[in-house]
Coordinates of C-alpha atoms in Angstrom, one line a residue:
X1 CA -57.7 -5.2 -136.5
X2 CA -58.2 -2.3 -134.6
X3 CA -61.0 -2.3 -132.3
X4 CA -61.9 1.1 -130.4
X5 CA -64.1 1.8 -127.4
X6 CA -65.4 5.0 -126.5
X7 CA -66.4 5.1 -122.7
X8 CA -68.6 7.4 -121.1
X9 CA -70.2 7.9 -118.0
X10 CA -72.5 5.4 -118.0
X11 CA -69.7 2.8 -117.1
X12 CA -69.2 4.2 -113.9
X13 CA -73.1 4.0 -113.2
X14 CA -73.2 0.5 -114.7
X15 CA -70.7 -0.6 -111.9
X16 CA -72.4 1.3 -109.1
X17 CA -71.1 4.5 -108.7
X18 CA -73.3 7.9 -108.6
X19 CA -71.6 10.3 -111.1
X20 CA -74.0 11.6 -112.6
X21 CA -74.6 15.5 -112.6
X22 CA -77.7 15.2 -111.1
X23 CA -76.4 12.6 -108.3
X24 CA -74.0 15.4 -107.6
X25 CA -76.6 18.9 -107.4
X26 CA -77.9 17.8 -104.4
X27 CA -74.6 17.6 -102.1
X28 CA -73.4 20.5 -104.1
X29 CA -76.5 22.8 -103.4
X30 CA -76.8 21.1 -99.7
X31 CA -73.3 23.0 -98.9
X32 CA -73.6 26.7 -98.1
X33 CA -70.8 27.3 -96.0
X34 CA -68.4 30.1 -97.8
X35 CA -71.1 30.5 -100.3
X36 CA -71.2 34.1 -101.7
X37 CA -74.3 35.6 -103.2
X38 CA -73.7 34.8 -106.2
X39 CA -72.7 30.9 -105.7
X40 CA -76.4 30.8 -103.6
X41 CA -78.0 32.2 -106.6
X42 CA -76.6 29.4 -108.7
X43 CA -77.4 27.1 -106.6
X44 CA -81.0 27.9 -106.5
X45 CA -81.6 27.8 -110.4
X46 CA -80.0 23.8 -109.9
X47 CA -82.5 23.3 -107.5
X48 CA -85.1 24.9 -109.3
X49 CA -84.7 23.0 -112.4
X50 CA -82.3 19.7 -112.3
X51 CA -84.0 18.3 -115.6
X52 CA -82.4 21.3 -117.5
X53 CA -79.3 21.3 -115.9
X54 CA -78.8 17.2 -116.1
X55 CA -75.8 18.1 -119.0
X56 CA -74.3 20.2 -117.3
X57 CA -71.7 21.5 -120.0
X58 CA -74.6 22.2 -122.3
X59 CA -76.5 24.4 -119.7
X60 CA -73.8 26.4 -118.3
X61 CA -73.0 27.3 -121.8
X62 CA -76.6 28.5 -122.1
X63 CA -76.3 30.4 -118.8
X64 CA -73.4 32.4 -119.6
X65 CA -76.7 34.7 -121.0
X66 CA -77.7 35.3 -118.1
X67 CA -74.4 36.2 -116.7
X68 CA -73.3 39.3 -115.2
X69 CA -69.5 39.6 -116.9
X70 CA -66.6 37.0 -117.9
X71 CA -65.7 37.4 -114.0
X72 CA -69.2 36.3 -112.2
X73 CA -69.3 33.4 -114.4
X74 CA -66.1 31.8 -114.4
X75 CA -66.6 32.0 -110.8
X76 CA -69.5 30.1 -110.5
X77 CA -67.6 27.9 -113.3
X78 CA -64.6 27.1 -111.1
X79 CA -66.2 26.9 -107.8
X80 CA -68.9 23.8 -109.9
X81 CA -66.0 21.9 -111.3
X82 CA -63.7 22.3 -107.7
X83 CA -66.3 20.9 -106.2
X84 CA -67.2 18.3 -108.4
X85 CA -64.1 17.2 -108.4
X86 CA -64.0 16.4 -105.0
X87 CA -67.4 15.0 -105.2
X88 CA -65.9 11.8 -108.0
X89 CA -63.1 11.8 -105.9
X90 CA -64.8 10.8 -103.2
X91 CA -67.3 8.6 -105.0
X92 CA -64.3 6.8 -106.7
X93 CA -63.7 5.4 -102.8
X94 CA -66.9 3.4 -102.7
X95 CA -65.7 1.2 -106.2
X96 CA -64.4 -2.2 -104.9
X97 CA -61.4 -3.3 -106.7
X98 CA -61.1 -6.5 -104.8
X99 CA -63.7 -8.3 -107.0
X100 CA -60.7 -9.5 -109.3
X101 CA -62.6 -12.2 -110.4
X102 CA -65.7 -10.6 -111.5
X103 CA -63.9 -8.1 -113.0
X104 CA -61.8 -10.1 -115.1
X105 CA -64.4 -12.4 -116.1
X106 CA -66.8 -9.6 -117.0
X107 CA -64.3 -7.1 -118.6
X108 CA -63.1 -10.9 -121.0
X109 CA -66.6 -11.2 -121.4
X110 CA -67.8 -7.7 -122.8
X111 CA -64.3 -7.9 -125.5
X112 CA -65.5 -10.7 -127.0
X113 CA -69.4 -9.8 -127.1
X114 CA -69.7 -6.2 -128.0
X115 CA -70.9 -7.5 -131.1
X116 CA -73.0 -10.0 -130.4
X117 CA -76.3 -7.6 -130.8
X118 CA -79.1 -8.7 -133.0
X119 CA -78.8 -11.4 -135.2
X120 CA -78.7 -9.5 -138.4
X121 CA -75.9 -6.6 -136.8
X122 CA -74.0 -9.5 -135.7
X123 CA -73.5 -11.0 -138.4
X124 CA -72.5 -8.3 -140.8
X125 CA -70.1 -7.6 -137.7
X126 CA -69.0 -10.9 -137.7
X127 CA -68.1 -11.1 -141.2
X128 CA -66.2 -8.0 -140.7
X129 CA -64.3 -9.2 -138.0
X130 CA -63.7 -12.7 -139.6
X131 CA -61.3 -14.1 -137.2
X132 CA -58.9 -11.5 -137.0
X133 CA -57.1 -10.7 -133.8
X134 CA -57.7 -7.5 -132.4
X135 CA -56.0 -4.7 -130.6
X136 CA -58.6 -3.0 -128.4
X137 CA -58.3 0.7 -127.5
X138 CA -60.3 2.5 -124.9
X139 CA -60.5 6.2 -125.0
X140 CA -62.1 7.3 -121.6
X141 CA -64.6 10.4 -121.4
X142 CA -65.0 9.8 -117.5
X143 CA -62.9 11.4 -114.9
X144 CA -62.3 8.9 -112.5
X145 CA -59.7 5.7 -112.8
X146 CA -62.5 3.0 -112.2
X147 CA -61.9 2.0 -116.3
X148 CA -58.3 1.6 -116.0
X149 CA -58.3 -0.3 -112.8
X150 CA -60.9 -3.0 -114.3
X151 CA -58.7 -3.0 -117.5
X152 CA -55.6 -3.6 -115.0
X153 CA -57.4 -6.4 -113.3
X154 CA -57.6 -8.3 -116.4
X155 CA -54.5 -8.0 -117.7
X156 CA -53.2 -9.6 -114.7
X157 CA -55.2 -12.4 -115.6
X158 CA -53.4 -14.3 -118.0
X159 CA -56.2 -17.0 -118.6
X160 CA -58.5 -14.5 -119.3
X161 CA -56.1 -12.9 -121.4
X162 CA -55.1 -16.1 -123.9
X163 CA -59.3 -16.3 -124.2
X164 CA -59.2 -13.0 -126.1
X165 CA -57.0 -13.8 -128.5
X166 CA -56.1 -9.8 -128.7
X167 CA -53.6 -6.9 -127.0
X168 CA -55.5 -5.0 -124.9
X169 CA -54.3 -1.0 -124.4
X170 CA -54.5 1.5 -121.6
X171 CA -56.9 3.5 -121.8
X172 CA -56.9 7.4 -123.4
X173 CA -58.9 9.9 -120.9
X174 CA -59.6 12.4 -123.4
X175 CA -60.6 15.2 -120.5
X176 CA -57.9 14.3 -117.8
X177 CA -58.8 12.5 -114.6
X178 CA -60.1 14.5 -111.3
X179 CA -56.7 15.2 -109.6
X180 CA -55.0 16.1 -113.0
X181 CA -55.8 18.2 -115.9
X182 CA -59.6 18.3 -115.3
X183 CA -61.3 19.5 -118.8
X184 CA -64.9 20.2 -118.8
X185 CA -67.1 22.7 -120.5
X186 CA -68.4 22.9 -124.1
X187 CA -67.4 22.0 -127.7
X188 CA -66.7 25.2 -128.8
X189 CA -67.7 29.3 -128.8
X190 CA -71.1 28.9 -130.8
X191 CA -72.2 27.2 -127.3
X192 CA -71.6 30.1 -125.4
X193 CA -74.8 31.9 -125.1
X194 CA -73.5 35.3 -124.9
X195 CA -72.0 37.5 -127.6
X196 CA -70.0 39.3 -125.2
X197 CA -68.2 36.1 -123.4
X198 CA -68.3 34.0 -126.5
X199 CA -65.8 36.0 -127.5
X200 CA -63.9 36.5 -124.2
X201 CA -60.5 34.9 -124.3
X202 CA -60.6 33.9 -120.5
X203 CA -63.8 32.2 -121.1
X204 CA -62.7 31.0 -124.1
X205 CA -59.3 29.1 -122.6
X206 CA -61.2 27.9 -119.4
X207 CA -64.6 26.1 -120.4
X208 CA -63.8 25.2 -124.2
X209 CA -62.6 21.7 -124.1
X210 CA -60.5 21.9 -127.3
X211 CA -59.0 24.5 -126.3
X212 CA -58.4 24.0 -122.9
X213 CA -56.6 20.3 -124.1
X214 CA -54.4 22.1 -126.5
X215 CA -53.7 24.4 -123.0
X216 CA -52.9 21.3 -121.0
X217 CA -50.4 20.0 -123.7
X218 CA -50.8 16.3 -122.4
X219 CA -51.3 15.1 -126.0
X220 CA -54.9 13.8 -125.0
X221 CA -56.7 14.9 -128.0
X222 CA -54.1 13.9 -130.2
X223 CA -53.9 10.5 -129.2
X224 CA -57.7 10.0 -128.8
X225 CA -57.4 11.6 -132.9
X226 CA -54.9 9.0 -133.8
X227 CA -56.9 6.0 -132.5
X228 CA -60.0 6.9 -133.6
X229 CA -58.4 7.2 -137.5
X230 CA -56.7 4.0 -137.1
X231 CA -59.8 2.1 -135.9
X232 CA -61.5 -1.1 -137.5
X233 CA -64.7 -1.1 -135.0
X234 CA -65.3 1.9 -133.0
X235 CA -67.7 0.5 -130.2
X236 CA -69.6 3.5 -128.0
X237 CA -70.6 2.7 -124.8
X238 CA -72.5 4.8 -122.3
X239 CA -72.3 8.1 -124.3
X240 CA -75.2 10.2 -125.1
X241 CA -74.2 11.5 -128.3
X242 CA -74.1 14.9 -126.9
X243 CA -73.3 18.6 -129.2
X244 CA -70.8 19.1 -126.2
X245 CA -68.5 16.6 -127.6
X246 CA -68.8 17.4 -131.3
X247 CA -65.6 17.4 -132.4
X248 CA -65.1 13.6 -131.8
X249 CA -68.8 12.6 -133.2
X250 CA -67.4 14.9 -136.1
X251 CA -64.5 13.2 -136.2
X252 CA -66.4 9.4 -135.6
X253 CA -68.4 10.3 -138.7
X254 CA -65.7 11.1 -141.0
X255 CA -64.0 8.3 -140.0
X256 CA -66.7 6.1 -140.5
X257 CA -67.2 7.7 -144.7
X258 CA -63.4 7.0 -145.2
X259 CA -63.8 3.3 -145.6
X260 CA -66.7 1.0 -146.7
X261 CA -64.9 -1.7 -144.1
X262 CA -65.3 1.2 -141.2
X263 CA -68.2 -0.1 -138.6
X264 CA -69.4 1.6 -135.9
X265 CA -71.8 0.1 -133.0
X266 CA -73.7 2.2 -130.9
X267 CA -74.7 0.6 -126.9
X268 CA -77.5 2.6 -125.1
X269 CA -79.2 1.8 -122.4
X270 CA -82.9 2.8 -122.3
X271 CA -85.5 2.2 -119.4
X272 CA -88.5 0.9 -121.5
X273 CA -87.4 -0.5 -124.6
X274 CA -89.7 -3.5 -124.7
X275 CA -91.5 -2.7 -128.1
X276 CA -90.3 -2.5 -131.6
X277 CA -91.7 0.8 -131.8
X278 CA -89.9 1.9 -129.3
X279 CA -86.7 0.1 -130.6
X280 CA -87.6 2.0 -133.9
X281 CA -87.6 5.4 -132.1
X282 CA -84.2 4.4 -130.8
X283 CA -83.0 3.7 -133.9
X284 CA -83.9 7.1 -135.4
X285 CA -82.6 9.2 -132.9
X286 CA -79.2 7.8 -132.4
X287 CA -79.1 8.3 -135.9
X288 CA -80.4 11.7 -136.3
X289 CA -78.0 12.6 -133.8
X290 CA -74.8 11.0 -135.9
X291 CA -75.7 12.5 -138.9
X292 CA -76.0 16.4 -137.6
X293 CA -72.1 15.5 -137.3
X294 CA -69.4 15.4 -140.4
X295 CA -71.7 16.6 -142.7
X296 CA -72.5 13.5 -144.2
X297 CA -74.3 14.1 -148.1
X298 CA -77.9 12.5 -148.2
X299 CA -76.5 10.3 -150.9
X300 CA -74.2 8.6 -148.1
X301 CA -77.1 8.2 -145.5
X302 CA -78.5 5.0 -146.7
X303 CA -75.2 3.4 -147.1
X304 CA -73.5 4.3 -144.0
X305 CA -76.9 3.1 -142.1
X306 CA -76.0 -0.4 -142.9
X307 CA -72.6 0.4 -140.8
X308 CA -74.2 1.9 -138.0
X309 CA -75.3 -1.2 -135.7
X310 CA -77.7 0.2 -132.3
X311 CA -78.4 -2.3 -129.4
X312 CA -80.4 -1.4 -126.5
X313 CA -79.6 -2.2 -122.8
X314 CA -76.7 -4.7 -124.1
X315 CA -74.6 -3.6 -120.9
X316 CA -71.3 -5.3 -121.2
X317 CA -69.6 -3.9 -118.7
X318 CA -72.3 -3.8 -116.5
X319 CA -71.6 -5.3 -112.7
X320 CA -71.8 -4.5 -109.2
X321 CA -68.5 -3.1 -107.8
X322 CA -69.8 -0.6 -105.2
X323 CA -68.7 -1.4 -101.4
X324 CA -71.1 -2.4 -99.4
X325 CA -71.8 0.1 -96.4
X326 CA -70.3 -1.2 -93.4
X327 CA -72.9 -1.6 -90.8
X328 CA -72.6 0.3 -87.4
X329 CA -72.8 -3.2 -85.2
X330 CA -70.3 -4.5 -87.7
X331 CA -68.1 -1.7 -86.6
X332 CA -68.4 -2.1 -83.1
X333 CA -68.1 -5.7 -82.8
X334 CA -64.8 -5.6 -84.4
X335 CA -63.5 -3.0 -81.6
X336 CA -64.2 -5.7 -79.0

């Protein structure tokens, strides 16, 4: 059995780190020095308005309208993801990687729970399962390496291991890493805002994801294709379901009408979700979301609801691996 997680980026804020775009615009827009008029300018409309701009790849795609020519906005483009970059780079520092047994026991924990949701998901996901041992693929949607280190951690563990009773994989990072083959943007050219650069082939080869993977030739996309098809369980787990990534909730969607067996569970993580009618409104728009992909018929929807399964706030790989700050009295008492 073939169990499949897709990770986004809320497992990096689950163990600490601040990667989110937002955590990001304010050092970015702080930084003037070397600025050129036309950086400032972007800068101001981030400032202006960080609830529109909070997915990213989505509104840049809607600002190319506003953009002078293909020239202006791939510059703004490049200098963003340059200095982003740097920015998870950076923020990668603060994740503590000496916590080997809190990792290990956590990252055993959440392979062997990911189902265990409410009572009536579990066990049609149980019955599914029925014993089997499983393989368990990750494919990665972050940047940074914080995933494969924790994954690392516990397959040095061999106790932890044996409690599995499954092969645990590397992980797939479907858009590269920060120092390597960096891929961020949109889905495809209907998210360009502009007739002009939607149909630019510059544009086109630098903020299409797709396509700029197929450019890379690191065979990320084709791997990530090739797991997901081959999947049992496909488990998603800080994602947002977002049209930027639309060819793998496409390709999720299609996989999950190819076989009656096919089961797919859906992790958020929601604030206030202390009422059924706010678990209900949950429900619907996780799966309003997944069904404006693969064009599924409106025969299909009922059916494929009962292999959808949506917990809230079940944060399995949720722990605390940020470094502490090192005091300034710490610091000097150790030079004495």
């Amino acid at each position: 059995m073939n169990v499949t997680f897709l990770i986004g980026n809320g497992f990096d804020l689950g163990i600490g780190l601040k990667t989110a775009y937002t955590d990001f615009f304010a050092v970015y827009c702080s930084k003037k020095e070397g600025d050129t008029p036309l950086i400032d300018s972007f800068k101001k409309q981030l400032q202006d308005d960080y609830e529109t701009w909070s997915d990213f790849e989505k509104a840049f795609g809607e600002y190319a309208g506003q953009a002078l020519d293909a020239d202006c906005y791939l510059k703004v483009f490049e200098d963003f993801e340059v200095e982003f970059s740097d920015y998870l780079r950076n923020e990668e520092k603060n994740f503590d990687n000496s916590k080997i047994e809190l990792i290990a026991e956590k990252m055993k924990t959440a392979l062997i729970s990911y189902y265990d949701i409410r009572p009536a998901d579990r066990e049609a996901l149980v019955k599914s399962i029925n014993g089997r041992q499983a393989t368990f693929n990750f494919i990665s949607f972050n940047y940074t390496k914080c995933l494969d280190e924790c994954i690392g951690i516990l397959c040095r563990q061999p106790d932890y291991v044996n409690s599995i009773r499954g092969n645990i994989q590397k992980p797939v990072h479907v858009h590269g890493y920060t120092e390597e083959n960096m891929i961020l943007g949109v889905n495809d050219e209907t998210q360009i805002k502009s007739e002009i650069l939607a149909k630019n082939e510059e544009v086109i080869e630098e903020i299409v994801k797709p396509v700029q993977n197929q450019i890379a030739r690191m065979n990320y996309d084709n791997d990530a294709t090739r797991i997901i098809r081959g999947s049992d369980i496909i488990c998603v787990y800080g994602m947002s379901i977002g049209e930027t990534d639309k060819k793998w909730w496409e390709l999720v969607m299609n996989w999950l009408q190819e076989s009656s067996s096919n089961r797919l569970v859906i992790l958020q993580h929601r604030e206030n979700a202390r009422f059924t009618f706010n678990w209900n409104r949950l429900v619907k728009e996780v799966r309003r979301r997944l069904f404006s992909y693969g064009n599924v018929p409106d025969e299909k929807r009922k059916t494929l609801e009962q292999r959808i399964h949506i917990a809230v706030n079940h944060d399995i790989f949720m722990m605390d691996l940020r470094k502490a700050p090192i005091e300034v009295g710490a610091v000097c008492e150790s030079l004495l």
